[in-house]
Coordinates of C-alpha atoms in Angstrom, one line a residue:
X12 CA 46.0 91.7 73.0
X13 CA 48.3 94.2 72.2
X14 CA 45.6 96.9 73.0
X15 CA 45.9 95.2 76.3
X16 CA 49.6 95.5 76.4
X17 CA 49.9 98.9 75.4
X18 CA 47.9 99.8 78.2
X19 CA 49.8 97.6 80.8
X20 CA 53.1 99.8 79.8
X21 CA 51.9 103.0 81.4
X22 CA 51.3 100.9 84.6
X23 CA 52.7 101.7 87.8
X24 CA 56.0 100.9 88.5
X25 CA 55.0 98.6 91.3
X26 CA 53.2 96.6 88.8
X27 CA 55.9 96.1 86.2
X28 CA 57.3 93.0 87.2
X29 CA 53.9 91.3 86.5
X30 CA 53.7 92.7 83.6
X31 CA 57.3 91.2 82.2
X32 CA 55.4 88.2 83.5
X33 CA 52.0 88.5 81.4
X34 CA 54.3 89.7 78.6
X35 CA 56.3 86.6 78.7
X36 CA 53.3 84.5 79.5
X37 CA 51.3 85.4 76.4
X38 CA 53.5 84.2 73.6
X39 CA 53.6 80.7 75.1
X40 CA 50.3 80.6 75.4
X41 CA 49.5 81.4 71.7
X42 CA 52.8 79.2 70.9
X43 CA 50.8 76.4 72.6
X44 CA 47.4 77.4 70.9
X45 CA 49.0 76.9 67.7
X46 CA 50.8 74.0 68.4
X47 CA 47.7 72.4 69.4
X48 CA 45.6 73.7 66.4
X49 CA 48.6 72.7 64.2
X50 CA 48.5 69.6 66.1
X51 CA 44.6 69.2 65.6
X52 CA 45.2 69.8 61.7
X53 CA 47.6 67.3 60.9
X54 CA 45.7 64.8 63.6
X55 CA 42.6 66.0 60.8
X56 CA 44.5 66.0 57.6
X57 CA 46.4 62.6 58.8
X58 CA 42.5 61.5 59.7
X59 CA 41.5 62.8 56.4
X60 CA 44.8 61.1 54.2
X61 CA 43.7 58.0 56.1
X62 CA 39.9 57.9 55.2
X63 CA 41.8 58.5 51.6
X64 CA 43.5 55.9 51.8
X65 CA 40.8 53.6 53.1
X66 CA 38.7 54.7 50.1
X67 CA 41.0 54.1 47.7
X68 CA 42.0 50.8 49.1
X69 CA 38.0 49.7 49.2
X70 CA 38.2 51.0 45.7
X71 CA 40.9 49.5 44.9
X72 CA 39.5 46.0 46.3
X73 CA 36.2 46.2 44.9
X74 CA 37.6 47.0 41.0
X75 CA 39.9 44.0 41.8
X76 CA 36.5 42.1 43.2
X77 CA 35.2 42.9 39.9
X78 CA 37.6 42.0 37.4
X79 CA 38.1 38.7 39.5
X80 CA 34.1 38.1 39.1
X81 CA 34.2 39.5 35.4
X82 CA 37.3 36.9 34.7
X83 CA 35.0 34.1 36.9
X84 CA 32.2 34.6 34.9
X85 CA 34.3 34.5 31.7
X86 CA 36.2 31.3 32.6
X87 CA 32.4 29.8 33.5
X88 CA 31.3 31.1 30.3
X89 CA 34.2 29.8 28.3
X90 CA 33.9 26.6 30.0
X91 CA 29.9 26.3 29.4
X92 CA 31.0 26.9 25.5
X93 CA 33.5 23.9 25.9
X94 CA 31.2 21.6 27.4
X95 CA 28.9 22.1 24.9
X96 CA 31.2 21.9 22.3
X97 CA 32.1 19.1 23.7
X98 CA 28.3 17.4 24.0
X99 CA 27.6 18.4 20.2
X100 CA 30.5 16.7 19.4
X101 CA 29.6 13.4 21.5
X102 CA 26.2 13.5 20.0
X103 CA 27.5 13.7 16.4
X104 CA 30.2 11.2 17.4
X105 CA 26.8 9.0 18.6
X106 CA 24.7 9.7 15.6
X107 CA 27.4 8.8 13.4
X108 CA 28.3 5.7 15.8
X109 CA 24.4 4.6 15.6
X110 CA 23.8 5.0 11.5
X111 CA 27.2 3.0 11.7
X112 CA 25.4 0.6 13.8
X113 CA 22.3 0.8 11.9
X114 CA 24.1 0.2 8.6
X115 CA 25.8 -2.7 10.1
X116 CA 22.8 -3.8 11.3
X117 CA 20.7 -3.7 8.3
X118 CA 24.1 -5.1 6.6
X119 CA 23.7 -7.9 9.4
X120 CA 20.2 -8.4 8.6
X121 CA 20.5 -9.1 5.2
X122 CA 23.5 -11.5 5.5
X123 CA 21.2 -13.6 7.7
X124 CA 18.6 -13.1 5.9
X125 CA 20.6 -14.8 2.8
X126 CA 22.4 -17.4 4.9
X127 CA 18.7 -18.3 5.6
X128 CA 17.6 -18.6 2.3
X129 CA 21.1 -20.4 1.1
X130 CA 20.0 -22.8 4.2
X131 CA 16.8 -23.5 2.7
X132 CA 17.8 -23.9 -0.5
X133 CA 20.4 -26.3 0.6
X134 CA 17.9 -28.0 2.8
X135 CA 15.9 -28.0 -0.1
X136 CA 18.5 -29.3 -2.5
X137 CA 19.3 -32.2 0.6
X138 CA 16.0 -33.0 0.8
X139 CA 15.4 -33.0 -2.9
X140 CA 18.5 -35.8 -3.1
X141 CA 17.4 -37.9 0.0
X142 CA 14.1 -38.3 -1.5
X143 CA 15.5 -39.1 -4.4
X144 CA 17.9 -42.0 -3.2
X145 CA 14.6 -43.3 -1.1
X146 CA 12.9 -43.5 -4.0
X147 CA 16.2 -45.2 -5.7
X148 CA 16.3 -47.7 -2.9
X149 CA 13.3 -48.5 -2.4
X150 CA 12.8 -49.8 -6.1
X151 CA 15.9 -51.6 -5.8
X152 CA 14.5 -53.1 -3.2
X153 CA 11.0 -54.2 -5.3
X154 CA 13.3 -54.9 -8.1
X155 CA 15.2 -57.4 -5.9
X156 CA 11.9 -58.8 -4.2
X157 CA 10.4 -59.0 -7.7
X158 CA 13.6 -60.9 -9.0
X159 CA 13.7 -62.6 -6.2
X160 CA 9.7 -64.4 -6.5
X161 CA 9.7 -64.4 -10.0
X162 CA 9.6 -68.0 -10.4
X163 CA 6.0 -68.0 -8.2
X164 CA 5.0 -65.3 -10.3
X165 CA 5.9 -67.3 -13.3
X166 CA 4.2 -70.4 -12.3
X167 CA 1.3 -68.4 -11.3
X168 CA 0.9 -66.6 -14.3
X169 CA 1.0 -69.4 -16.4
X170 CA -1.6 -71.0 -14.5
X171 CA -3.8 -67.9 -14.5
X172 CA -3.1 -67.7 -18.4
X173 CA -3.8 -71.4 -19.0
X174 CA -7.4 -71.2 -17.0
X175 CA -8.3 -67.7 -18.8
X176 CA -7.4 -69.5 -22.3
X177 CA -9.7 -72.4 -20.9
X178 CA -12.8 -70.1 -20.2
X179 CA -12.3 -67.9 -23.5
X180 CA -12.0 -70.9 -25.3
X181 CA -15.2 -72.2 -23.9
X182 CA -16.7 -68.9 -24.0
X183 CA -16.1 -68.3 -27.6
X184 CA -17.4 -71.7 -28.8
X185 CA -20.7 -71.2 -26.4
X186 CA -20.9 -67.8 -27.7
X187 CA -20.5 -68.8 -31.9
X188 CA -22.6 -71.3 -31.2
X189 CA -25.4 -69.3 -30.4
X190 CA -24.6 -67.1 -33.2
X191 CA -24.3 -69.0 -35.7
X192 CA -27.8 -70.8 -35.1
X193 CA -29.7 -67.8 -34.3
X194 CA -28.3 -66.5 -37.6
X195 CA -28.9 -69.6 -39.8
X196 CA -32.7 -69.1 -38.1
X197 CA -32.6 -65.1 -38.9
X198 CA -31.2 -65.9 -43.3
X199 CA -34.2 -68.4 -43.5
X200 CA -36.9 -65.5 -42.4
X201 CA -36.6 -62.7 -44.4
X202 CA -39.5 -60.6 -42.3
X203 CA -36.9 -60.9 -39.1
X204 CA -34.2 -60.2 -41.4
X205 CA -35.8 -56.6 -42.4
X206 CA -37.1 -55.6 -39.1
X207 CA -33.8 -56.2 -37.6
X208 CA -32.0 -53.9 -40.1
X209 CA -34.2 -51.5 -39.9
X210 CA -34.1 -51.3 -36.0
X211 CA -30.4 -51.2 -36.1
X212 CA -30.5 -47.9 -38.9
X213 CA -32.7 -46.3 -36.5
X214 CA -31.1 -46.4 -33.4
X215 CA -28.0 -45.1 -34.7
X216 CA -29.4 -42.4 -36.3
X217 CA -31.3 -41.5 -32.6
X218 CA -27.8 -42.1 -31.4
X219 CA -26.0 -39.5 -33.7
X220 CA -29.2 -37.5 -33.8
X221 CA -30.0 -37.0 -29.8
X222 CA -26.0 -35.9 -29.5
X223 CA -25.6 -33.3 -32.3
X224 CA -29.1 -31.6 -30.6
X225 CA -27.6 -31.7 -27.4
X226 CA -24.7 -30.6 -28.5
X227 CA -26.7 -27.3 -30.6
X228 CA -29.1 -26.9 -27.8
X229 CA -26.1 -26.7 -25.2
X230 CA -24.6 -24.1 -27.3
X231 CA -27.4 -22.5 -27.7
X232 CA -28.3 -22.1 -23.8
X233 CA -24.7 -21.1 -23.2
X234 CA -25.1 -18.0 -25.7
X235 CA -28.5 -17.3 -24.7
X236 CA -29.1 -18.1 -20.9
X237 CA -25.3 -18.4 -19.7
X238 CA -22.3 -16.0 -19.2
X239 CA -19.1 -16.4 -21.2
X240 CA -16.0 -17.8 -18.7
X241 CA -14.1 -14.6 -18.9
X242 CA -16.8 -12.5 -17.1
X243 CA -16.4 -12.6 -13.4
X244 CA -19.7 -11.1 -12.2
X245 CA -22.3 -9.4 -14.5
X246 CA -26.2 -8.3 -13.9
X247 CA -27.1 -9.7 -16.6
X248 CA -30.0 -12.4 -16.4
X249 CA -28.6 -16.0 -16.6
X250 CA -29.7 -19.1 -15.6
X251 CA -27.2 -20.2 -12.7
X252 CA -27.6 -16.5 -11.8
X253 CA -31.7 -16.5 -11.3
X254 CA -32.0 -20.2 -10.3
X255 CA -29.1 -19.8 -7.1
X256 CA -30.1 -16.3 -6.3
X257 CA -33.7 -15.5 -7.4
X258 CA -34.5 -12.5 -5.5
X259 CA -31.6 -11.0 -7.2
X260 CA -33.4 -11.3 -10.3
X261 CA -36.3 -9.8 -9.1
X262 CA -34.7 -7.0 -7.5
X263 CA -32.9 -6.0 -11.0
X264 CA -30.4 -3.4 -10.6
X265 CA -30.8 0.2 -9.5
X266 CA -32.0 2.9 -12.2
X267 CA -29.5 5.4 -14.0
X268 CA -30.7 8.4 -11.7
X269 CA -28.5 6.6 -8.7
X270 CA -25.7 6.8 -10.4
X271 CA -25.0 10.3 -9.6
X272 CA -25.9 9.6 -5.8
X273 CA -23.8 6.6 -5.7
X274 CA -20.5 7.8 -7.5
X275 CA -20.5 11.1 -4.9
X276 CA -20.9 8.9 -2.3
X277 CA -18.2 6.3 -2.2
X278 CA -15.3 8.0 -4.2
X279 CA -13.3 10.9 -2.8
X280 CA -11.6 12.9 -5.6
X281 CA -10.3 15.6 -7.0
X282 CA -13.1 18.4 -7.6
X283 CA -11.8 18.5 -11.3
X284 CA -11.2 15.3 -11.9
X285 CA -14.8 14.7 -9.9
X286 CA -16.2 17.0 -12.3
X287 CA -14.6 15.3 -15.6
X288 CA -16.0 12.0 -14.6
X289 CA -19.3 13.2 -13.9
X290 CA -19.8 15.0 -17.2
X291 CA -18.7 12.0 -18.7
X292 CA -20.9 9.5 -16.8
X293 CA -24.1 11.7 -17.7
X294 CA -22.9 11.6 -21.1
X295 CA -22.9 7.7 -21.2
X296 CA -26.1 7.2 -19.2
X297 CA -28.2 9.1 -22.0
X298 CA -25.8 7.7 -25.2
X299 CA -28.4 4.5 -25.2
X300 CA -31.3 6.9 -25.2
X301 CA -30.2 9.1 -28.0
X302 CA -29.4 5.9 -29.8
X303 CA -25.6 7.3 -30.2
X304 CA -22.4 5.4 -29.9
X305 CA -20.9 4.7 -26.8
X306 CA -16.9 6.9 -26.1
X307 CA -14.3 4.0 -24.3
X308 CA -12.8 5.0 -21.5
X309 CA -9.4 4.5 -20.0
X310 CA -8.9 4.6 -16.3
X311 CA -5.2 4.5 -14.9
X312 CA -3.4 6.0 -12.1
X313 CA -1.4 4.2 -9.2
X314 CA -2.8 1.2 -7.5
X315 CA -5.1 2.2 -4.4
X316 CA -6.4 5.4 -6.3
X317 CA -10.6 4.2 -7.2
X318 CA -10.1 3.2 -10.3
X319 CA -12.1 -0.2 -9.6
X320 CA -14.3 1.3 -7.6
X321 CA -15.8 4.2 -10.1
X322 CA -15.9 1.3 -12.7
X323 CA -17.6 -1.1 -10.7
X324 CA -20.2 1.7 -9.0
X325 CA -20.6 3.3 -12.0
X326 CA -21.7 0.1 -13.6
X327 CA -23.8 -1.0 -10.7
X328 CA -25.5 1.8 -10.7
X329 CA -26.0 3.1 -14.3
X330 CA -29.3 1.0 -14.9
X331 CA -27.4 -0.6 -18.2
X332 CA -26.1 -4.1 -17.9
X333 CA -22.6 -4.5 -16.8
X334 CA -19.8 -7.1 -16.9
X335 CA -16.5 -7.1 -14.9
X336 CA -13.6 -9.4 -16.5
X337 CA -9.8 -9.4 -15.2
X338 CA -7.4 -9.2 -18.1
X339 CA -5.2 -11.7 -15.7
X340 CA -7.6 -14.4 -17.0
X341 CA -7.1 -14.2 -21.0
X342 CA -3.2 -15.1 -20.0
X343 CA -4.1 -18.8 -19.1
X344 CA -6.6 -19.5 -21.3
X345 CA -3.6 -20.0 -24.3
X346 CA -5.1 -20.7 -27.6
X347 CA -8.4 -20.7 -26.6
X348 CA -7.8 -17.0 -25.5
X349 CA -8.9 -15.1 -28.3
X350 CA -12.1 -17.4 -29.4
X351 CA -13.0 -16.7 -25.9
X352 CA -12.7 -12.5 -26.0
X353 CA -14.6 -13.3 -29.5
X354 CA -17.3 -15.1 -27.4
X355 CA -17.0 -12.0 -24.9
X356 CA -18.1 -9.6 -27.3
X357 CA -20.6 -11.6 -29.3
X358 CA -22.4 -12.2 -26.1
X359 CA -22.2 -8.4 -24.8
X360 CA -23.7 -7.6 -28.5
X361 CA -26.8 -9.3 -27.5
X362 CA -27.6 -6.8 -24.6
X363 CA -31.0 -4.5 -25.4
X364 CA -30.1 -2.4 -23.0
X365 CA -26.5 -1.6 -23.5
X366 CA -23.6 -3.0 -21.6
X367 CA -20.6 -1.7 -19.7
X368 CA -17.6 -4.1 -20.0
X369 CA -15.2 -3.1 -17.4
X370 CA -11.6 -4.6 -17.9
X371 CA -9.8 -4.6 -14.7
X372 CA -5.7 -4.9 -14.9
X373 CA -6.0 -4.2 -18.9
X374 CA -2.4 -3.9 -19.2
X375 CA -1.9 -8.1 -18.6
X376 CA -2.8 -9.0 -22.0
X377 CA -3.2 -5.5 -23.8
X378 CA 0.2 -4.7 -23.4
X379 CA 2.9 -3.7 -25.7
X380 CA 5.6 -6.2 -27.8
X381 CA 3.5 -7.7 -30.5
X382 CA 6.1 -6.6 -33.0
X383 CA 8.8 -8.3 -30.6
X384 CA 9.8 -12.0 -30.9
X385 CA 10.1 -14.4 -28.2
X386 CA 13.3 -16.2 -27.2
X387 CA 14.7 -13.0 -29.2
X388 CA 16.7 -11.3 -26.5
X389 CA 13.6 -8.8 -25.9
X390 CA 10.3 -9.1 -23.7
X391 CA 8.4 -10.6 -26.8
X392 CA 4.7 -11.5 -26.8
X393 CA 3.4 -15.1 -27.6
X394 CA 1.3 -15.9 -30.4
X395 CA -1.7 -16.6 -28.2
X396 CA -1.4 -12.9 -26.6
X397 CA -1.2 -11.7 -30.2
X398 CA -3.7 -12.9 -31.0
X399 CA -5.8 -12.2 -27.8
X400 CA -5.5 -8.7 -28.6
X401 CA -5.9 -8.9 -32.2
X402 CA -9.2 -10.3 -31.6
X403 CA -10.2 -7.6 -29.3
X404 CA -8.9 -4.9 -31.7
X405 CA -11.4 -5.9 -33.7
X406 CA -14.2 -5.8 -31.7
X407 CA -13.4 -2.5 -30.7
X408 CA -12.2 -1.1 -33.7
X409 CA -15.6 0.6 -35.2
X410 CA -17.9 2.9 -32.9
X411 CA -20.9 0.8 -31.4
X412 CA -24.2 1.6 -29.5
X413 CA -24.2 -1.8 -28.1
X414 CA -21.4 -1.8 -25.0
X415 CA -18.9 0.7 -23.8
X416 CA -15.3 -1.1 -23.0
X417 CA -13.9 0.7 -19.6
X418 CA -10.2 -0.6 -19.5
X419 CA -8.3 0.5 -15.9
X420 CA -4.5 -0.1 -15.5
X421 CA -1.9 1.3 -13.1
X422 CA 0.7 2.0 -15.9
X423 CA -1.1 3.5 -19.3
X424 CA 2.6 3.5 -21.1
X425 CA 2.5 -0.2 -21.3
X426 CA -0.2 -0.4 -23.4
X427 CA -0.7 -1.4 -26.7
X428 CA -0.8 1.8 -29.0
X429 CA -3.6 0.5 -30.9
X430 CA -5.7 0.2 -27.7
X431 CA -5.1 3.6 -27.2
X432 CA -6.1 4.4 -29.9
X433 CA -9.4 2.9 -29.5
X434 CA -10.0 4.9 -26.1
X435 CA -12.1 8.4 -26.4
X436 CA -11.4 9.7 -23.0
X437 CA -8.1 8.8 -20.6
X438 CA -8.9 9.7 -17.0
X439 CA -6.2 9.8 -14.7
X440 CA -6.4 8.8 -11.2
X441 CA -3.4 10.7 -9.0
X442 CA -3.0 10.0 -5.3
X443 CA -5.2 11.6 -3.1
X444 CA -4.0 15.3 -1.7
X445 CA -4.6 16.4 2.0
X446 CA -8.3 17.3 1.5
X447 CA -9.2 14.4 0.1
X448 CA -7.3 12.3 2.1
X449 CA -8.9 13.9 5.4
X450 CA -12.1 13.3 3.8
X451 CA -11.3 9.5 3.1
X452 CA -10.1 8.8 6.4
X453 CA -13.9 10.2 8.4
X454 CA -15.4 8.1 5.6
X455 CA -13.3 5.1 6.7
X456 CA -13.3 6.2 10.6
X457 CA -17.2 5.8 10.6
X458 CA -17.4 2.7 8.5
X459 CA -14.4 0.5 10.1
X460 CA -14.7 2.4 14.0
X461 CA -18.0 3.8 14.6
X462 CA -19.8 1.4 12.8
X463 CA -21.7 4.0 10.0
X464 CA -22.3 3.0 6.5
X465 CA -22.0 5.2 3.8
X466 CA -26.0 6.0 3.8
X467 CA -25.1 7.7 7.2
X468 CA -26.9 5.1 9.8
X469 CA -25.4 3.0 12.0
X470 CA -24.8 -0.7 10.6
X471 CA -23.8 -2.7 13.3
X472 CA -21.5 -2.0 16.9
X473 CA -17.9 -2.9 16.1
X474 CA -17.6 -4.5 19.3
X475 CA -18.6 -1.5 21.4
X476 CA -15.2 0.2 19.9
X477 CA -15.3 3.9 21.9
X478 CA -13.1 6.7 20.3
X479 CA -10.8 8.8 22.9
X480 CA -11.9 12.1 22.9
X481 CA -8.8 13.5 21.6
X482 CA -8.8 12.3 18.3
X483 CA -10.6 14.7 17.3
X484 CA -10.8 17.5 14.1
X485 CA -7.3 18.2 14.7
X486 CA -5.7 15.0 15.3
X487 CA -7.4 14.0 11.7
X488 CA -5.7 16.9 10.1
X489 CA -2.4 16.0 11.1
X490 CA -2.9 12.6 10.1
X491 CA -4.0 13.4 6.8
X492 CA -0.8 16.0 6.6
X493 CA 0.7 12.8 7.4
X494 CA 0.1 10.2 5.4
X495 CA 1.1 12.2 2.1
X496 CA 1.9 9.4 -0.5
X497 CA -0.7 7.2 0.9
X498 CA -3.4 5.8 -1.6
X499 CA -6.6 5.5 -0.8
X500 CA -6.7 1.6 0.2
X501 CA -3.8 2.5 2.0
X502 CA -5.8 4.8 4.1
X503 CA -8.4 2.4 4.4
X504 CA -5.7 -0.3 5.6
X505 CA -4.5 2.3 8.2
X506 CA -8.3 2.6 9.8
X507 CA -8.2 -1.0 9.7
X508 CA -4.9 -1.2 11.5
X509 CA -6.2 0.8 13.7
X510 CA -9.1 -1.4 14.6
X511 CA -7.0 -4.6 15.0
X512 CA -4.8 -2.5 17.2
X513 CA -7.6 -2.2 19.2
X514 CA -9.2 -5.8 19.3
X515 CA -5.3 -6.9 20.1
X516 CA -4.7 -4.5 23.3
X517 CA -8.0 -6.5 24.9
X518 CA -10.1 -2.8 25.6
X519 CA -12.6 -1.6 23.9
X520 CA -11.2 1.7 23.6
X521 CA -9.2 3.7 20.6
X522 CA -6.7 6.3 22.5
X523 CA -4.8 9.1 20.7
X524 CA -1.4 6.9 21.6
X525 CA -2.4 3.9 19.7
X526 CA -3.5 5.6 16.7
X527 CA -0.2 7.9 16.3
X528 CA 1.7 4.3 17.0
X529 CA 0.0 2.9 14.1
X530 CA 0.4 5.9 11.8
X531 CA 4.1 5.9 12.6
X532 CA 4.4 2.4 12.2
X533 CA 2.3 2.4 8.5
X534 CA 4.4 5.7 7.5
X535 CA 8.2 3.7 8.0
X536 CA 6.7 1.0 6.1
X537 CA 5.5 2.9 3.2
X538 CA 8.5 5.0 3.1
X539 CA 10.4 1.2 2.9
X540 CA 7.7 0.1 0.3
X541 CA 8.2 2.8 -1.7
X542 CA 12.0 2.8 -1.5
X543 CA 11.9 -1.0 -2.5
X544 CA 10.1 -0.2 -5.0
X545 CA 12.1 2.4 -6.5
X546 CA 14.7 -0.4 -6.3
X547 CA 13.2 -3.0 -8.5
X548 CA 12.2 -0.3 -11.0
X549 CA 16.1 0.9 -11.3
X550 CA 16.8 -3.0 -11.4
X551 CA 14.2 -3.2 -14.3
X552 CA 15.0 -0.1 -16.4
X553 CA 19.4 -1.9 -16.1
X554 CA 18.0 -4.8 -17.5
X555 CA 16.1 -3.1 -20.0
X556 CA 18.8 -1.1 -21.2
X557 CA 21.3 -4.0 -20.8
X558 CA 18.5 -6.4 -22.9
X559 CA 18.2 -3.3 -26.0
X560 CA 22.6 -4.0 -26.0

């Protein structure tokens, strides 16, 4: 432009009035160029401080979006902790509110429970007095009858009286009559005089003679052929025994190399405690051979553990004779108790080949307090138990090879300490752990379900009783995991339970539902057992210690 200008000044002078016009026409037009590039600038920076503040207001927005979503989610949060807080606190507030309710209940229960039995004994007591005064009215009312007819009884008794006296009379002088000339006849015949006498001497002495030999020859059958009345069962022969069941007799009992077989069979126990008993059931099988004496054994352990059952198998099976007595029975015998235990051992002397004597419950009349004094203030022992076990400390006070004495008890620290003294080998039998009890519970599943025996061959069909499928290997292991506590006739009871669950829902068919209902069911009732127990025995030990003040 100013090239341009320069050279528009040496234009002709004809020309210069259009170039004053260019000249003045140039700055307005770059005045106008820049106002509209200025223009165009701030229109573009204005555009651009807009977009700005657009952006910064989105930005603005969404940071307030967040922190309104960051203090929602916190509130919800908050509020989630509340409401929870507020359910825990419900549910505690409801357990507490139901062991309330379940302590008044219980609470409830046993106030009935008494007001029943108050009841009764009142209704007892009322019926007790209304029989009474029945029986108090109704011979007042005899008494009055009688009182009232006395006079016809009178006057018929003396009537009566008068025709007996009559008859007697007439009797007697009938009678003396006779006599009197039949022995007027006999004093003048001396012959009938001495045959008569003599007749008379030896009936009585076939009188007197007949009983004392029946009396001998009864005792003798009794020691001989019979079984004293404290034994319960026994294989030895008798005469009852062969003459009710003969082919018992002639089947005899099973040799001593079943005993073994027999004893792994039936009892579940602990490998070392399976081990002890077996070493010591060899041992007593060969004492009669080696002509030895026999080692008394003591079996105890809580009730339900085998302890019958090893005694009992082991003497069924040993091939020696056995005997099973309850030590319940000495108690009622009284005074005749201890002739009777002598009796016991006299007869199990006689045995050629060896007797077991098995005394089940030994702590009912082997038990401690002879030195104690009834009617002193302490448990005392009467002179008949005294003497009970007097007499059977001395039976078994010297070592014999003619019986072995197998006592079994649930508490050995009640026994006498002299019969412990006489034991050679204390087992004890503990409850079963979770292998044996698994193993207990197939052995009682195929004998009480399926229908097996113990030989492993199906018996009988329990009713066609199917097993659900889902009781299987697993299912048993949690039962026997379980059922820790349980004894073994407990188990045995459970399988049983089980069965009559069964017969009682009208199917044929054990599910896994019924058998978890009766294991929960047998598992609150042993845990109540064994808490009532606990009871008594606190109860016992007070008195004890209150008894010993």
């Amino acid at each position: 432009m100013m090239l341009h200008t320069r050279k528009a000044v040496h234009a002709p002078v004809g020309e210069f009035p259009a170039f004053i016009c260019l000249v003045a026409v140039v700055p307005f037009v770059q005045i106008s160029a820049a106002r509209a590039h200025a223009q165009t600038e701030r229109t573009k920076a204005e555009g651009e401080e807009r977009r700005k503040t657009i952006d910064h207001q989105q930005e603005q927005e969404r940071r307030t979006a967040q922190y309104k979503t960051r203090l929602d989610a916190e509130s919800y949060q908050k509020k989630l902790q509340d409401q929870q807080r507020q359910n825990e606190e419900f549910l505690r507030q409801q357990h507490q509110q139901f062991l309330r309710q379940e302590e008044q209940r219980k609470k409830t229960e046993a106030e009935v429970l008494e007001m029943r039995r108050q009841q009764l004994r009142e209704e007892k007591a009322l019926e007790q007095k209304l029989q009474a005064e029945r029986i108090r009215e109704e011979a007042k009312g005899r008494i009055l009858q009688e009182r009232e007819n006395i006079d016809v009884h009178l006057r018929a008794m003396r009537a009566k009286a008068a025709e007996e006296r009559k008859t007697k009379l007439e009797s007697l002088q009938a009678t003396f009559s006779s006599v009197g000339a039949a022995f007027s006849h006999l004093m003048t015949d001396k012959a009938q005089l001495t045959t008569l006498v003599g007749s008379v001497t030896a009936l009585a002495a076939g009188i007197y003679g007949a009983r004392a030999a029946a009396s001998i020859g009864g005792r003798y059958v009794e020691a001989r052929m019979g079984k004293p009345p404290l034994v319960r069962e026994t294989s030895r022969w008798t005469f009852a025994r062969s003459f009710f069941s003969p082919l018992r007799f002639l089947r005899g009992s099973r040799g001593p190399g079943s005993a073994s077989a027999a004893l792994e069979e039936r009892l579940v126990l602990e490998p070392e405690l399976a081990e002890r008993l077996q070493w010591t059931t060899n041992s007593l099988l060969t004492t009669k051979a080696h002509k030895v004496p026999f080692r008394h054994l003591l079996l105890h352990g809580p009730p339900g553990t085998g302890k019958t059952l090893f005694a009992r198998t082991l003497a069924r099976s040993s091939g020696m004779d056995y005997a099973i007595m309850t030590g319940g029975d000495v108690g009622p015998l009284g005074r005749d108790g201890a002739s009777e235990i002598n009796k016991l051992f006299a007869w199990a002397e006689k045995s050629r080949k060896g007797l077991i004597l098995f005394i089940d419950e030994a702590d009912a009349f082997l038990r401690q307090g002879r030195a104690a004094v009834v009617g002193a203030g302490s448990e005392g022992m009467s002179e008949d138990s005294r003497n009970a076990i007097s007499a059977f400390l001395h039976h078994t006070g010297t070592e014999t090879d003619k019986f072995c004495v197998v006592l079994a008890t649930n508490c050995r620290e009640i026994l006498d300490r002299a019969v412990l003294d006489r034991v050679d080998e204390q087992f004890e039998f503990p409850l079963p752990g979770a292998a044996e009890r698994l193993r207990m519970l197939q052995q009682f599943m195929d004998r009480y379900l399926r229908g097996i025996g113990a030989e492993g061959k199906d018996k009988q069909k329990l009713k066609g009783i199917v097993i659900d499928e889902r009781i299987d290997e697993a299912f048993m292991q949690m039962v026997a995991e379980k059922t820790e506590g349980f004894s073994g006739r407990q188990l045995a009871k459970l399988v049983l339970a089980m069965q009559a669950a069964v017969f009682g829902s009208g199917t044929n068919t054990l599910t896994r539902g019924v058998a978890a209902a009766v294991l929960d069911w047998k598992v609150k009732h042993l845990a109540e057992d064994v808490e009532m127990f606990d009871r008594q025995r606190r109860e016992v030990e007070l008195k004890r210690m209150h008894i010993k003040e």
